mmCIF file of C-alpha atoms in Angstrom:
data_model
loop_
_atom_site.group_PDB
_atom_site.id
_atom_site.type_symbol
_atom_site.label_atom_id
_atom_site.label_comp_id
_atom_site.label_asym_id
_atom_site.label_seq_id
_atom_site.Cartn_x
_atom_site.Cartn_y
_atom_site.Cartn_z
ATOM 1 C CA MET C 1001 18.512 1.526 8.036
ATOM 2 C CA ARG C 1002 15.468 -0.328 6.694
ATOM 3 C CA HIS C 1003 11.922 0.736 7.644
ATOM 4 C CA ALA C 1004 8.503 0.006 6.766
ATOM 5 C CA LEU C 1005 5.478 2.145 6.611
ATOM 6 C CA ILE C 1006 1.976 0.799 6.285
ATOM 7 C CA ILE C 1007 -0.710 3.063 5.065
ATOM 8 C CA ALA C 1008 -4.012 2.183 7.010
ATOM 9 C CA GLY C 1009 -6.080 5.342 6.464
ATOM 10 C CA GLY C 1010 -8.828 4.023 4.171
ATOM 11 C CA SER C 1011 -12.613 4.280 4.943
ATOM 12 C CA GLY C 1012 -13.225 1.004 3.283
ATOM 13 C CA THR C 1013 -16.823 2.259 2.152
ATOM 14 C CA ARG C 1014 -17.125 -0.677 -0.463
ATOM 15 C CA LEU C 1015 -17.371 -3.187 2.648
ATOM 16 C CA TRP C 1016 -20.152 -1.258 4.624
ATOM 17 C CA PRO C 1017 -22.142 -1.813 6.622
ATOM 18 C CA MET C 1018 -19.476 -4.154 8.015
ATOM 19 C CA SER C 1019 -16.857 -1.213 7.722
ATOM 20 C CA ARG C 1020 -17.835 1.932 9.251
ATOM 21 C CA ALA C 1021 -15.904 5.172 9.874
ATOM 22 C CA ALA C 1022 -15.475 4.662 13.528
ATOM 23 C CA ARG C 1023 -13.961 0.957 12.725
ATOM 24 C CA PRO C 1024 -13.238 0.695 8.801
ATOM 25 C CA LYS C 1025 -12.079 -2.374 7.187
ATOM 26 C CA GLN C 1026 -8.442 -2.723 8.086
ATOM 27 C CA LEU C 1027 -9.203 -2.772 11.721
ATOM 28 C CA ILE C 1028 -12.212 -5.560 11.826
ATOM 29 C CA PRO C 1029 -10.753 -9.246 12.356
ATOM 30 C CA LEU C 1030 -12.008 -10.112 8.852
ATOM 31 C CA VAL C 1031 -9.546 -12.985 8.211
ATOM 32 C CA GLY C 1032 -8.850 -15.865 10.354
ATOM 33 C CA GLY C 1033 -9.709 -13.590 13.367
ATOM 34 C CA LYS C 1034 -7.205 -11.266 12.456
ATOM 35 C CA SER C 1035 -7.479 -7.626 11.052
ATOM 36 C CA LEU C 1036 -5.781 -6.734 7.659
ATOM 37 C CA LEU C 1037 -3.617 -4.205 9.442
ATOM 38 C CA ARG C 1038 -2.626 -6.995 11.863
ATOM 39 C CA LEU C 1039 -1.828 -9.448 9.125
ATOM 40 C CA ALA C 1040 0.125 -6.559 7.115
ATOM 41 C CA PHE C 1041 2.451 -5.762 10.556
ATOM 42 C CA ASP C 1042 2.920 -9.684 10.931
ATOM 43 C CA ARG C 1043 4.003 -10.339 7.329
ATOM 44 C CA LEU C 1044 7.327 -8.345 8.311
ATOM 45 C CA ASP C 1045 8.156 -10.508 11.150
ATOM 46 C CA GLY C 1046 11.841 -11.323 10.579
ATOM 47 C CA LEU C 1047 12.200 -9.028 7.773
ATOM 48 C CA ILE C 1048 11.892 -5.533 9.695
ATOM 49 C CA PRO C 1049 12.393 -4.791 13.393
ATOM 50 C CA PRO C 1050 9.051 -4.024 15.130
ATOM 51 C CA ALA C 1051 10.639 -0.882 16.046
ATOM 52 C CA ASN C 1052 11.121 0.120 12.581
ATOM 53 C CA ARG C 1053 7.592 -0.340 11.616
ATOM 54 C CA PHE C 1054 5.304 2.593 11.385
ATOM 55 C CA VAL C 1055 1.726 3.235 10.674
ATOM 56 C CA CYS C 1056 -0.018 5.969 8.934
ATOM 57 C CA ALA C 1057 -3.749 6.188 9.487
ATOM 58 C CA ASN C 1058 -6.631 8.481 10.642
ATOM 59 C CA GLN C 1059 -5.853 10.362 13.956
ATOM 60 C CA GLN C 1060 -9.246 9.166 15.570
ATOM 61 C CA HIS C 1061 -7.827 5.347 15.253
ATOM 62 C CA ALA C 1062 -4.975 5.793 17.126
ATOM 63 C CA ASP C 1063 -6.092 3.656 20.159
ATOM 64 C CA LEU C 1064 -7.406 0.955 17.837
ATOM 65 C CA VAL C 1065 -4.099 0.749 16.073
ATOM 66 C CA ALA C 1066 -2.289 0.407 19.171
ATOM 67 C CA ALA C 1067 -4.727 -2.269 20.465
ATOM 68 C CA GLU C 1068 -4.344 -4.106 17.177
ATOM 69 C CA LEU C 1069 -0.344 -4.465 17.284
ATOM 70 C CA PRO C 1070 0.893 -5.829 20.519
ATOM 71 C CA GLY C 1071 4.301 -3.749 21.679
ATOM 72 C CA PHE C 1072 3.424 -1.024 19.137
ATOM 73 C CA GLY C 1073 4.682 2.439 20.372
ATOM 74 C CA ARG C 1074 2.846 5.557 20.090
ATOM 75 C CA ASP C 1075 5.824 7.149 18.362
ATOM 76 C CA GLN C 1076 5.269 4.796 15.624
ATOM 77 C CA PHE C 1077 1.938 5.889 14.721
ATOM 78 C CA ILE C 1078 1.491 8.740 12.311
ATOM 79 C CA GLY C 1079 -2.168 10.274 12.467
ATOM 80 C CA GLU C 1080 -3.588 12.148 9.619
ATOM 81 C CA PRO C 1081 -6.198 14.877 10.666
ATOM 82 C CA THR C 1082 -8.097 14.192 7.394
ATOM 83 C CA GLY C 1083 -7.593 11.795 4.315
ATOM 84 C CA ARG C 1084 -5.410 13.532 1.684
ATOM 85 C CA ASP C 1085 -4.653 10.408 -0.678
ATOM 86 C CA THR C 1086 -1.639 8.447 -0.820
ATOM 87 C CA LEU C 1087 0.746 11.215 -1.647
ATOM 88 C CA ASN C 1088 0.389 12.927 1.484
ATOM 89 C CA ALA C 1089 0.086 9.644 3.706
ATOM 90 C CA ILE C 1090 3.263 8.300 1.979
ATOM 91 C CA GLY C 1091 4.795 11.754 2.163
ATOM 92 C CA LEU C 1092 4.241 12.595 5.866
ATOM 93 C CA GLY C 1093 5.508 8.970 6.761
ATOM 94 C CA SER C 1094 8.610 9.358 4.774
ATOM 95 C CA ALA C 1095 9.153 12.889 6.204
ATOM 96 C CA VAL C 1096 8.753 11.873 9.819
ATOM 97 C CA ILE C 1097 11.003 8.686 9.248
ATOM 98 C CA ALA C 1098 13.548 10.594 7.747
ATOM 99 C CA ARG C 1099 13.829 13.105 10.840
ATOM 100 C CA ASN C 1100 15.512 10.315 12.879
ATOM 101 C CA ASP C 1101 17.197 8.548 10.018
ATOM 102 C CA PRO C 1102 18.082 10.844 6.898
ATOM 103 C CA SER C 1103 19.113 7.679 4.696
ATOM 104 C CA ALA C 1104 16.534 5.653 5.601
ATOM 105 C CA ILE C 1105 15.422 2.972 3.047
ATOM 106 C CA ILE C 1106 11.436 2.898 3.333
ATOM 107 C CA ALA C 1107 9.066 -0.069 1.858
ATOM 108 C CA VAL C 1108 5.587 1.259 1.828
ATOM 109 C CA PHE C 1109 2.498 -1.385 2.153
ATOM 110 C CA THR C 1110 -0.929 -1.064 2.442
ATOM 111 C CA ALA C 1111 -3.439 -2.687 5.264
ATOM 112 C CA ASP C 1112 -5.834 -3.924 2.575
ATOM 113 C CA HIS C 1113 -4.077 -6.980 1.186
ATOM 114 C CA VAL C 1114 -3.964 -10.808 1.995
ATOM 115 C CA ILE C 1115 -0.619 -12.128 0.468
ATOM 116 C CA GLU C 1116 0.682 -15.669 0.646
ATOM 117 C CA PRO C 1117 3.196 -17.598 1.083
ATOM 118 C CA VAL C 1118 4.674 -15.140 3.647
ATOM 119 C CA ASP C 1119 8.528 -16.202 3.008
ATOM 120 C CA GLU C 1120 8.138 -15.799 -0.803
ATOM 121 C CA PHE C 1121 6.641 -12.248 -0.108
ATOM 122 C CA GLN C 1122 9.589 -11.342 2.195
ATOM 123 C CA ARG C 1123 12.383 -12.713 -0.399
ATOM 124 C CA ILE C 1124 10.755 -10.565 -3.128
ATOM 125 C CA ILE C 1125 10.567 -7.731 -0.792
ATOM 126 C CA ASN C 1126 14.407 -8.188 0.055
ATOM 127 C CA LEU C 1127 15.052 -7.808 -3.452
ATOM 128 C CA GLY C 1128 13.434 -4.424 -3.537
ATOM 129 C CA TYR C 1129 15.280 -3.136 -0.582
ATOM 130 C CA GLU C 1130 18.630 -4.272 -2.218
ATOM 131 C CA LEU C 1131 17.857 -2.766 -5.656
ATOM 132 C CA ALA C 1132 16.940 0.562 -3.746
ATOM 133 C CA GLU C 1133 20.193 0.094 -1.600
ATOM 134 C CA ARG C 1134 22.330 -0.118 -4.884
ATOM 135 C CA ASP C 1135 20.493 2.593 -6.775
ATOM 136 C CA PRO C 1136 19.766 6.034 -5.213
ATOM 137 C CA ALA C 1137 17.919 6.692 -8.209
ATOM 138 C CA ALA C 1138 15.472 3.850 -7.899
ATOM 139 C CA LEU C 1139 11.826 3.840 -7.127
ATOM 140 C CA VAL C 1140 10.811 0.485 -7.004
ATOM 141 C CA THR C 1141 7.531 -1.256 -7.006
ATOM 142 C CA PHE C 1142 5.876 -4.586 -6.981
ATOM 143 C CA GLY C 1143 3.883 -5.831 -9.903
ATOM 144 C CA ILE C 1144 0.913 -8.773 -9.591
ATOM 145 C CA THR C 1145 0.458 -11.182 -12.104
ATOM 146 C CA PRO C 1146 -3.035 -10.282 -13.481
ATOM 147 C CA THR C 1147 -5.539 -13.441 -13.184
ATOM 148 C CA GLU C 1148 -8.369 -11.481 -15.228
ATOM 149 C CA ALA C 1149 -8.744 -8.371 -17.471
ATOM 150 C CA ALA C 1150 -9.864 -6.372 -14.048
ATOM 151 C CA THR C 1151 -10.841 -2.584 -14.720
ATOM 152 C CA GLY C 1152 -10.454 -1.855 -10.787
ATOM 153 C CA TYR C 1153 -6.482 -2.080 -10.609
ATOM 154 C CA GLY C 1154 -3.834 0.211 -12.283
ATOM 155 C CA TYR C 1155 -1.276 -1.499 -14.502
ATOM 156 C CA LEU C 1156 2.587 -1.373 -14.989
ATOM 157 C CA GLN C 1157 3.913 -1.638 -18.602
ATOM 158 C CA LEU C 1158 7.138 -3.117 -18.286
ATOM 159 C CA GLY C 1159 10.268 -2.314 -20.413
ATOM 160 C CA ALA C 1160 13.908 -3.503 -20.244
ATOM 161 C CA SER C 1161 15.354 -5.625 -17.723
ATOM 162 C CA LEU C 1162 17.482 -4.199 -14.873
ATOM 163 C CA GLY C 1163 19.091 -7.699 -14.116
ATOM 164 C CA GLY C 1164 17.223 -10.524 -12.293
ATOM 165 C CA THR C 1165 13.632 -10.041 -12.289
ATOM 166 C CA ALA C 1166 13.631 -6.147 -11.995
ATOM 167 C CA ARG C 1167 12.128 -4.511 -15.038
ATOM 168 C CA ILE C 1168 12.040 -0.733 -15.952
ATOM 169 C CA VAL C 1169 8.325 0.615 -15.776
ATOM 170 C CA GLU C 1170 7.815 2.332 -19.113
ATOM 171 C CA GLN C 1171 4.427 3.754 -17.954
ATOM 172 C CA PHE C 1172 1.752 3.728 -15.077
ATOM 173 C CA LYS C 1173 -1.591 2.888 -16.814
ATOM 174 C CA GLU C 1174 -4.519 3.985 -14.409
ATOM 175 C CA LYS C 1175 -7.721 1.609 -14.250
ATOM 176 C CA PRO C 1176 -8.519 0.921 -17.786
ATOM 177 C CA ASP C 1177 -11.802 0.669 -19.755
ATOM 178 C CA ALA C 1178 -12.979 -3.096 -20.435
ATOM 179 C CA ASP C 1179 -11.287 -3.247 -24.010
ATOM 180 C CA THR C 1180 -7.974 -1.788 -22.707
ATOM 181 C CA ALA C 1181 -7.965 -4.361 -19.692
ATOM 182 C CA ARG C 1182 -8.635 -7.120 -22.257
ATOM 183 C CA ARG C 1183 -5.889 -6.042 -24.349
ATOM 184 C CA TYR C 1184 -3.493 -5.862 -21.427
ATOM 185 C CA PHE C 1185 -4.291 -9.081 -20.124
ATOM 186 C CA ALA C 1186 -3.891 -10.757 -23.440
ATOM 187 C CA ALA C 1187 -0.289 -9.372 -23.746
ATOM 188 C CA GLY C 1188 0.618 -11.400 -20.675
ATOM 189 C CA PRO C 1189 2.487 -10.873 -17.626
ATOM 190 C CA GLN C 1190 5.743 -10.257 -19.326
ATOM 191 C CA ARG C 1191 4.422 -7.023 -20.712
ATOM 192 C CA PHE C 1192 1.780 -5.806 -18.085
ATOM 193 C CA LEU C 1193 1.319 -6.424 -14.255
ATOM 194 C CA TRP C 1194 -1.389 -5.063 -11.668
ATOM 195 C CA ASN C 1195 0.117 -2.164 -9.731
ATOM 196 C CA SER C 1196 0.269 -3.644 -6.149
ATOM 197 C CA GLY C 1197 0.459 -0.204 -4.387
ATOM 198 C CA MET C 1198 3.700 -1.485 -2.519
ATOM 199 C CA PHE C 1199 7.054 0.568 -2.974
ATOM 200 C CA VAL C 1200 10.570 0.627 -1.865
ATOM 201 C CA TRP C 1201 12.861 3.718 -2.037
ATOM 202 C CA ARG C 1202 15.723 5.760 -0.280
ATOM 203 C CA ALA C 1203 13.506 8.566 1.911
ATOM 204 C CA PRO C 1204 15.947 11.296 0.373
ATOM 205 C CA THR C 1205 14.932 10.075 -3.452
ATOM 206 C CA LEU C 1206 11.374 10.145 -2.570
ATOM 207 C CA LEU C 1207 11.208 13.700 -0.728
ATOM 208 C CA GLU C 1208 13.302 15.194 -3.620
ATOM 209 C CA CYS C 1209 10.840 13.837 -5.926
ATOM 210 C CA LEU C 1210 7.934 15.273 -4.035
ATOM 211 C CA ARG C 1211 10.267 18.579 -3.900
ATOM 212 C CA ARG C 1212 10.504 18.515 -7.739
ATOM 213 C CA PHE C 1213 6.951 17.079 -8.808
ATOM 214 C CA GLU C 1214 4.755 18.762 -6.040
ATOM 215 C CA PRO C 1215 6.493 21.355 -4.417
ATOM 216 C CA ALA C 1216 3.502 22.965 -2.385
ATOM 217 C CA SER C 1217 2.905 19.401 -0.986
ATOM 218 C CA HIS C 1218 6.666 19.027 -0.149
ATOM 219 C CA ALA C 1219 6.858 22.422 1.478
ATOM 220 C CA GLY C 1220 3.725 21.507 3.942
ATOM 221 C CA LEU C 1221 4.994 18.204 4.710
ATOM 222 C CA VAL C 1222 8.519 19.502 5.583
ATOM 223 C CA ARG C 1223 6.687 22.087 7.945
ATOM 224 C CA ILE C 1224 4.850 19.265 9.659
ATOM 225 C CA ALA C 1225 7.943 17.236 10.032
ATOM 226 C CA GLU C 1226 9.955 19.877 11.509
ATOM 227 C CA ALA C 1227 7.366 20.279 14.184
ATOM 228 C CA TRP C 1228 6.831 16.661 14.857
ATOM 229 C CA PRO C 1229 8.764 16.162 17.701
ATOM 230 C CA THR C 1230 7.642 19.373 19.325
ATOM 231 C CA PRO C 1231 4.743 20.762 21.149
ATOM 232 C CA GLY C 1232 3.444 22.637 17.984
ATOM 233 C CA ARG C 1233 3.068 19.344 16.324
ATOM 234 C CA ASP C 1234 -0.899 19.077 16.591
ATOM 235 C CA PRO C 1235 -1.593 22.553 15.726
ATOM 236 C CA VAL C 1236 0.865 22.664 12.572
ATOM 237 C CA LEU C 1237 -0.741 19.578 11.469
ATOM 238 C CA ALA C 1238 -4.175 20.455 11.982
ATOM 239 C CA ASP C 1239 -3.415 23.841 10.171
ATOM 240 C CA VAL C 1240 -1.407 22.380 7.124
ATOM 241 C CA PHE C 1241 -2.275 18.888 6.180
ATOM 242 C CA PRO C 1242 -5.903 19.814 5.196
ATOM 243 C CA THR C 1243 -4.779 22.299 2.738
ATOM 244 C CA LEU C 1244 -2.557 19.758 0.696
ATOM 245 C CA LYS C 1245 -3.560 18.773 -2.677
ATOM 246 C CA LYS C 1246 -5.466 15.523 -2.515
ATOM 247 C CA ILE C 1247 -3.596 13.129 -4.946
ATOM 248 C CA SER C 1248 -2.482 9.401 -5.232
ATOM 249 C CA ILE C 1249 1.328 8.909 -5.105
ATOM 250 C CA ASP C 1250 1.144 7.301 -8.368
ATOM 251 C CA PHE C 1251 -0.195 10.193 -10.454
ATOM 252 C CA ALA C 1252 1.922 12.825 -8.457
ATOM 253 C CA ILE C 1253 5.313 10.842 -8.579
ATOM 254 C CA MET C 1254 5.346 7.650 -10.019
ATOM 255 C CA GLU C 1255 4.179 8.586 -13.531
ATOM 256 C CA PRO C 1256 6.474 11.684 -13.787
ATOM 257 C CA ALA C 1257 9.207 9.652 -12.235
ATOM 258 C CA SER C 1258 8.672 7.245 -15.065
ATOM 259 C CA ARG C 1259 9.249 9.687 -18.095
ATOM 260 C CA ASP C 1260 12.432 11.557 -15.982
ATOM 261 C CA PRO C 1261 15.843 10.251 -17.139
ATOM 262 C CA GLN C 1262 17.345 11.133 -13.794
ATOM 263 C CA LEU C 1263 15.296 8.380 -12.092
ATOM 264 C CA ARG C 1264 14.588 4.710 -12.500
ATOM 265 C CA VAL C 1265 11.419 3.354 -11.793
ATOM 266 C CA ALA C 1266 11.691 -0.503 -11.528
ATOM 267 C CA ALA C 1267 8.983 -3.251 -11.059
ATOM 268 C CA ILE C 1268 9.716 -6.403 -9.448
ATOM 269 C CA PRO C 1269 7.131 -9.210 -10.287
ATOM 270 C CA MET C 1270 5.317 -10.727 -7.431
ATOM 271 C CA PRO C 1271 3.721 -13.942 -8.659
ATOM 272 C CA LEU C 1272 2.027 -14.836 -5.490
ATOM 273 C CA LYS C 1273 -1.585 -15.294 -4.025
ATOM 274 C CA TRP C 1274 -2.617 -11.493 -3.701
ATOM 275 C CA ILE C 1275 -6.281 -10.399 -2.598
ATOM 276 C CA ASP C 1276 -6.984 -6.674 -2.502
ATOM 277 C CA VAL C 1277 -9.788 -6.871 -0.048
ATOM 278 C CA GLY C 1278 -11.540 -3.822 -1.315
ATOM 279 C CA ALA C 1279 -15.106 -5.300 -2.064
ATOM 280 C CA TRP C 1280 -17.329 -8.038 -0.877
ATOM 281 C CA SER C 1281 -16.371 -10.223 -3.840
ATOM 282 C CA MET C 1282 -12.773 -10.193 -2.696
ATOM 283 C CA PHE C 1283 -13.707 -10.631 0.967
ATOM 284 C CA ALA C 1284 -15.515 -13.813 -0.455
ATOM 285 C CA GLN C 1285 -12.353 -15.092 -1.800
ATOM 286 C CA THR C 1286 -10.490 -15.201 1.676
ATOM 287 C CA CYS C 1287 -13.397 -17.139 3.338
ATOM 288 C CA PRO C 1288 -14.028 -20.967 3.481
ATOM 289 C CA GLN C 1289 -16.367 -22.110 0.808
ATOM 290 C CA ASP C 1290 -18.589 -25.205 0.830
ATOM 291 C CA GLU C 1291 -19.395 -27.691 -1.830
ATOM 292 C CA ASN C 1292 -21.931 -25.195 -3.591
ATOM 293 C CA GLY C 1293 -19.528 -22.557 -3.968
ATOM 294 C CA ASN C 1294 -21.109 -20.412 -0.731
ATOM 295 C CA ALA C 1295 -18.475 -18.381 1.078
ATOM 296 C CA LEU C 1296 -18.766 -18.621 4.860
ATOM 297 C CA GLY C 1297 -17.668 -15.563 6.142
ATOM 298 C CA THR C 1298 -19.292 -16.164 9.537
ATOM 299 C CA PRO C 1299 -18.291 -19.071 11.835
ATOM 300 C CA ARG C 1300 -21.873 -20.528 12.138
ATOM 301 C CA THR C 1301 -23.576 -20.568 8.963
ATOM 302 C CA LEU C 1302 -26.643 -22.397 7.764
ATOM 303 C CA LEU C 1303 -27.364 -21.908 4.181
ATOM 304 C CA LEU C 1304 -30.229 -23.676 2.556
ATOM 305 C CA ASP C 1305 -30.679 -24.242 -1.301
ATOM 306 C CA SER C 1306 -27.972 -21.367 -1.773
ATOM 307 C CA HIS C 1307 -25.207 -21.289 -4.234
ATOM 308 C CA ARG C 1308 -22.192 -18.928 -4.736
ATOM 309 C CA THR C 1309 -23.633 -16.751 -1.823
ATOM 310 C CA LEU C 1310 -21.539 -14.731 0.752
ATOM 311 C CA ALA C 1311 -22.751 -14.896 4.247
ATOM 312 C CA ALA C 1312 -21.232 -12.691 6.579
ATOM 313 C CA SER C 1313 -22.079 -10.793 9.999
#
């Protein structure tokens, strides 16, 4: 069965002081009166049943997450006692989902993005599900067409075709320096795409990769998942999760998997409007703009002699 896991545990420090520890950016109504988490959840309408959508976030935000998502069940919330980066957030979510559906196909999304148009987004995500369903060895990611030589994103180096638009990922390239980014950008989207941080895979495939590449984390996450439906969940979670190695899914799983002949890391291009709302400059791109290039992040704004300024409150 198809499931979705939305990762919403970031602290949004680059958007402080609007984003705060008690209510980080993904829970603030930043875009058209909706939060980034709500946008991520709503983008799945018609693609994944609401009951099959899970959110992994900080434990202290459980009530805020439930208030953001009408009809969201508390059993769909996966709380982290502390942040241990994306490997453990995704690993925990996958292990918990797999307890009830051992053959689950899981798509992973983050609560950071504005993506349009939604129907095209869903069409491309569906291709990812289909690829993972056909190929048990596939770890599918989605690549964004670069619009500049950005140094703030990771890059996917593309290889041979897997049929349709899917391509083998030869290498994951972490955030490059400026000269390297310019070289990647000049090579074009047929060679390099931005790493979107969105994935699709079979739960058993991901958990087996976790066992092989990060066995200590695998053991800890399996222990938590086994305790999940029991009264011992919270003590085990509090005891084990903070001890797990803090590392991203890209470094821990995707990079070694791309070099492993038993696995196929695939990228599907996603040539859409994609804004990673991680900093003020990116938030400005989501706001209405006036004739002087000012971004109006507050409904009632009066600007005098201002050009290319963001006003937000």
